[in-house]
Amino acid sequence: MGLVVSTVQYIFGVGRDMDTPDEATGLTERQKDAIRASWALVSINLKGNGVSFLIKFFQDYPEDKAFFEAFKDKKPEELGDNPKMRAHASTVMHALTSVVDNLDDPECLIDILKKNAQSHFGRNIRIQQYKDLFETFIRFLQEGLGDKCTDLTKESWEKALGVVVSVIESEMTALSNGPTK
Ligand code: HEM
């Protein structure tokens, strides 16, 4: 019974401070809930949505396809058939799931993001490509979720992805400055 009551209280925010920004991320509990709720909808078809999102990304930013040897010359309508493209779509979606799962554990999130920055820096990918990807992501959410993507949903994701960008950017800056003595 106690568990039921506390779960209901949690879901409806009873007794939770919903509007004080978290020190590490700047996100409030209300914003974190909005992110989790929208991601639950996207996750109903994580793989399919990932493929549609990445196809949209390459339509919005065709120049970013150049980093992908396996499909850089493919037309947008051929991308869904490419296994390397589907693999990258899948990993991006799983990484976004880890962002959502770790909204309350920023130290873990930072570690995941730094590793991602390191592996991509070596491929000449820079912060602009991540900014491109996340701009498409917000439009993808709005188009996919329609009315369910409220102003709160959009502003919450923008804030969270702003944190993601700043972690990746500072790691890439450290990498471009070379090893510290
Ligand atoms: C949330 C953002 C992203 C995530 C989670 C992600 C994740 C990954 C992972 C897990 C891999 C394979 C293993 C590795 O080397 O780390 C990979 C490979 C790669 N990523 Fe990303 N990536 C992201 C964004 C980007 C962006 C913005 C670009 C460029 C526009 C990009 C380009 C690539 C390329 C070219 C590869 C190698 C692909 C291959 O060899 O088939 N990634 N990514």
CSV table of C-alpha atoms and ligand atoms in Angstrom, one decimal:
chain,number,residue,atom,x,y,z
A,1,MET,CA,0.0,0.0,0.0
A,2,GLY,CA,2.8,2.4,1.0
A,3,LEU,CA,4.5,1.7,-2.3
A,4,VAL,CA,1.3,2.5,-4.3
A,5,VAL,CA,0.8,5.7,-2.4
A,6,SER,CA,4.4,6.8,-2.9
A,7,THR,CA,4.3,5.9,-6.6
A,8,VAL,CA,1.1,7.9,-7.1
A,9,GLN,CA,2.6,10.8,-5.2
A,10,TYR,CA,5.7,10.6,-7.3
A,11,ILE,CA,3.8,10.5,-10.6
A,12,PHE,CA,1.7,13.5,-9.7
A,13,GLY,CA,4.5,15.4,-8.1
A,14,VAL,CA,2.9,15.5,-4.7
A,15,GLY,CA,5.4,16.4,-2.1
A,16,ARG,CA,8.2,16.8,-4.7
A,17,ASP,CA,9.8,20.2,-5.3
A,18,MET,CA,8.9,20.4,-9.0
A,19,ASP,CA,10.3,23.8,-9.9
A,20,THR,CA,13.8,24.2,-8.3
A,21,PRO,CA,16.5,23.7,-10.9
A,22,ASP,CA,18.9,20.9,-10.3
A,23,GLU,CA,22.4,22.3,-9.5
A,24,ALA,CA,24.2,20.1,-12.0
A,25,THR,CA,21.9,20.3,-15.0
A,26,GLY,CA,19.7,23.3,-14.4
A,27,LEU,CA,16.7,21.1,-15.0
A,28,THR,CA,13.7,21.1,-12.7
A,29,GLU,CA,11.8,17.9,-11.7
A,30,ARG,CA,8.9,19.1,-13.9
A,31,GLN,CA,11.2,19.4,-16.9
A,32,LYS,CA,12.8,16.0,-16.2
A,33,ASP,CA,9.3,14.5,-16.1
A,34,ALA,CA,8.4,16.1,-19.4
A,35,ILE,CA,11.6,14.6,-20.9
A,36,ARG,CA,10.8,11.1,-19.5
A,37,ALA,CA,7.2,11.2,-20.7
A,38,SER,CA,8.1,12.2,-24.2
A,39,TRP,CA,10.9,9.6,-24.4
A,40,ALA,CA,8.5,6.9,-23.2
A,41,LEU,CA,6.4,7.6,-26.4
A,42,VAL,CA,9.4,7.6,-28.7
A,43,SER,CA,10.7,4.4,-27.1
A,44,ILE,CA,7.5,2.5,-28.2
A,45,ASN,CA,9.4,2.1,-31.5
A,46,LEU,CA,13.0,3.1,-30.6
A,47,LYS,CA,14.6,1.5,-33.6
A,48,GLY,CA,12.1,2.7,-36.2
A,49,ASN,CA,12.1,6.2,-34.8
A,50,GLY,CA,15.9,6.2,-34.7
A,51,VAL,CA,16.0,5.4,-38.4
A,52,SER,CA,13.4,8.1,-39.3
A,53,PHE,CA,15.3,10.7,-37.1
A,54,LEU,CA,18.7,10.0,-38.7
A,55,ILE,CA,17.2,10.1,-42.2
A,56,LYS,CA,15.7,13.5,-41.4
A,57,PHE,CA,19.1,14.6,-40.0
A,58,PHE,CA,20.8,13.7,-43.3
A,59,GLN,CA,18.1,15.5,-45.2
A,60,ASP,CA,18.5,18.6,-43.1
A,61,TYR,CA,22.3,18.5,-43.1
A,62,PRO,CA,23.4,16.5,-46.2
A,63,GLU,CA,27.0,17.7,-45.6
A,64,ASP,CA,27.1,15.6,-42.3
A,65,LYS,CA,26.7,12.4,-44.4
A,66,ALA,CA,30.3,12.9,-45.6
A,67,PHE,CA,31.6,11.5,-42.3
A,68,PHE,CA,30.1,8.1,-43.1
A,69,GLU,CA,32.1,6.2,-45.6
A,70,ALA,CA,29.5,3.5,-45.9
A,71,PHE,CA,26.7,5.7,-47.1
A,72,LYS,CA,28.0,9.2,-47.8
A,73,ASP,CA,27.0,8.9,-51.5
A,74,LYS,CA,23.5,7.4,-50.9
A,75,LYS,CA,20.3,9.3,-51.6
A,76,PRO,CA,18.0,10.0,-48.6
A,77,GLU,CA,15.5,7.4,-49.8
A,78,GLU,CA,18.3,4.7,-49.9
A,79,LEU,CA,19.6,5.4,-46.3
A,80,GLY,CA,17.0,3.2,-44.5
A,81,ASP,CA,18.4,0.2,-46.3
A,82,ASN,CA,22.0,0.8,-45.2
A,83,PRO,CA,23.0,-1.4,-42.2
A,84,LYS,CA,25.7,1.0,-41.0
A,85,MET,CA,23.2,3.8,-41.0
A,86,ARG,CA,20.6,1.7,-39.1
A,87,ALA,CA,23.4,0.8,-36.6
A,88,HIS,CA,24.3,4.4,-36.0
A,89,ALA,CA,20.7,5.3,-35.6
A,90,SER,CA,20.3,2.6,-33.0
A,91,THR,CA,23.3,3.7,-31.0
A,92,VAL,CA,22.2,7.3,-31.0
A,93,MET,CA,18.8,6.3,-29.7
A,94,HIS,CA,20.4,4.2,-27.0
A,95,ALA,CA,22.6,7.1,-26.0
A,96,LEU,CA,19.6,9.3,-25.7
A,97,THR,CA,18.0,6.7,-23.5
A,98,SER,CA,21.1,6.9,-21.3
A,99,VAL,CA,20.7,10.7,-21.1
A,100,VAL,CA,17.1,10.2,-20.0
A,101,ASP,CA,17.9,7.4,-17.6
A,102,ASN,CA,20.7,9.5,-16.0
A,103,LEU,CA,19.0,12.8,-15.5
A,104,ASP,CA,19.4,12.2,-11.8
A,105,ASP,CA,23.0,11.0,-12.1
A,106,PRO,CA,24.9,13.7,-14.0
A,107,GLU,CA,28.3,12.3,-13.1
A,108,CYS,CA,27.5,9.0,-14.9
A,109,LEU,CA,26.1,11.0,-17.8
A,110,ILE,CA,29.2,13.1,-18.1
A,111,ASP,CA,31.4,10.0,-18.3
A,112,ILE,CA,29.2,8.5,-21.1
A,113,LEU,CA,29.3,11.8,-23.0
A,114,LYS,CA,33.0,12.3,-22.7
A,115,LYS,CA,33.7,8.8,-24.2
A,116,ASN,CA,31.4,9.6,-27.0
A,117,ALA,CA,33.2,12.9,-27.6
A,118,GLN,CA,36.6,11.1,-27.6
A,119,SER,CA,35.5,8.5,-30.2
A,120,HIS,CA,34.0,11.1,-32.5
A,121,PHE,CA,36.8,13.6,-32.2
A,122,GLY,CA,39.1,11.0,-33.7
A,123,ARG,CA,36.8,10.9,-36.7
A,124,ASN,CA,37.0,14.6,-37.2
A,125,ILE,CA,33.5,15.2,-35.9
A,126,ARG,CA,33.2,18.5,-34.0
A,127,ILE,CA,30.6,20.2,-31.9
A,128,GLN,CA,28.8,21.7,-34.8
A,129,GLN,CA,27.7,18.2,-36.0
A,130,TYR,CA,26.2,17.5,-32.6
A,131,LYS,CA,24.4,20.8,-32.7
A,132,ASP,CA,23.0,19.9,-36.1
A,133,LEU,CA,21.9,16.5,-34.9
A,134,PHE,CA,20.1,18.0,-31.9
A,135,GLU,CA,18.4,20.7,-33.9
A,136,THR,CA,16.9,18.0,-36.1
A,137,PHE,CA,16.0,16.1,-33.0
A,138,ILE,CA,13.8,18.9,-31.6
A,139,ARG,CA,12.0,19.2,-35.0
A,140,PHE,CA,11.7,15.4,-35.1
A,141,LEU,CA,10.0,15.4,-31.7
A,142,GLN,CA,7.6,18.2,-32.6
A,143,GLU,CA,6.6,16.5,-35.9
A,144,GLY,CA,6.4,13.0,-34.4
A,145,LEU,CA,4.6,13.8,-31.1
A,146,GLY,CA,2.3,16.6,-32.4
A,147,ASP,CA,0.2,18.1,-29.6
A,148,LYS,CA,2.0,15.8,-27.1
A,149,CYS,CA,5.2,17.9,-27.7
A,150,THR,CA,4.2,20.8,-25.5
A,151,ASP,CA,6.2,24.0,-24.9
A,152,LEU,CA,7.4,22.4,-21.7
A,153,THR,CA,8.6,19.3,-23.6
A,154,LYS,CA,10.5,21.3,-26.1
A,155,GLU,CA,12.1,23.7,-23.6
A,156,SER,CA,13.1,20.8,-21.4
A,157,TRP,CA,14.8,18.9,-24.2
A,158,GLU,CA,16.5,22.0,-25.4
A,159,LYS,CA,17.9,22.6,-21.9
A,160,ALA,CA,19.0,18.9,-21.5
A,161,LEU,CA,20.6,18.8,-24.9
A,162,GLY,CA,22.3,22.2,-24.1
A,163,VAL,CA,24.0,20.4,-21.2
A,164,VAL,CA,24.9,17.5,-23.4
A,165,VAL,CA,26.5,19.9,-26.0
A,166,SER,CA,28.4,21.7,-23.3
A,167,VAL,CA,30.0,18.5,-21.9
A,168,ILE,CA,30.9,17.3,-25.4
A,169,GLU,CA,32.2,20.7,-26.3
A,170,SER,CA,34.5,21.0,-23.3
A,171,GLU,CA,35.8,17.5,-23.8
A,172,MET,CA,36.5,18.3,-27.5
A,173,THR,CA,38.3,21.6,-26.5
A,174,ALA,CA,40.4,19.6,-24.1
A,175,LEU,CA,41.3,17.1,-26.8
A,176,SER,CA,42.2,19.8,-29.3
A,177,ASN,CA,44.5,21.4,-26.7
A,178,GLY,CA,46.4,18.1,-26.6
A,179,PRO,CA,47.5,16.2,-23.5
A,180,THR,CA,48.3,18.2,-20.4
A,181,LYS,CA,51.7,17.9,-18.9
B,1,HEM,C1,24.2,11.5,-29.5
B,1,HEM,C2,25.1,11.6,-30.5
B,1,HEM,C3,25.9,10.4,-31.0
B,1,HEM,C4,26.0,9.1,-30.5
B,1,HEM,C5,25.5,8.6,-29.2
B,1,HEM,C6,26.9,8.4,-31.4
B,1,HEM,C7,27.3,7.1,-31.2
B,1,HEM,C8,28.2,6.4,-32.0
B,1,HEM,C9,28.7,5.1,-31.7
B,1,HEM,C10,28.4,4.3,-30.4
B,1,HEM,C11,29.5,4.7,-32.7
B,1,HEM,C12,30.3,3.4,-32.8
B,1,HEM,C13,31.4,3.2,-31.8
B,1,HEM,C14,32.2,4.4,-31.5
B,1,HEM,O1,33.2,4.6,-32.2
B,1,HEM,O2,32.0,5.2,-30.5
B,1,HEM,C15,29.5,5.8,-33.6
B,1,HEM,C16,30.2,5.9,-34.8
B,1,HEM,C17,30.2,6.9,-35.7
B,1,HEM,N1,29.6,8.1,-35.5
B,1,HEM,FE1,28.4,8.7,-34.0
B,1,HEM,N2,27.2,9.2,-32.4
B,1,HEM,C18,26.6,10.4,-32.2
B,1,HEM,C19,26.7,11.5,-33.1
B,1,HEM,C20,27.3,11.5,-34.3
B,1,HEM,C21,27.4,12.7,-35.1
B,1,HEM,C22,26.7,14.0,-34.9
B,1,HEM,C23,28.1,12.3,-36.2
B,1,HEM,C24,28.5,13.1,-37.5
B,1,HEM,C25,27.6,13.8,-38.2
B,1,HEM,C26,28.6,10.9,-36.0
B,1,HEM,C27,29.3,10.2,-36.8
B,1,HEM,C28,29.8,8.9,-36.6
B,1,HEM,C29,30.6,8.1,-37.6
B,1,HEM,C30,31.1,8.6,-38.9
B,1,HEM,C31,30.8,6.9,-37.0
B,1,HEM,C32,31.6,5.7,-37.6
B,1,HEM,C33,30.5,4.9,-38.3
B,1,HEM,C34,31.0,3.6,-38.9
B,1,HEM,O3,32.1,3.3,-38.8
B,1,HEM,O4,30.1,3.0,-39.5
B,1,HEM,N3,28.1,10.5,-34.8
B,1,HEM,N4,28.7,6.8,-33.1
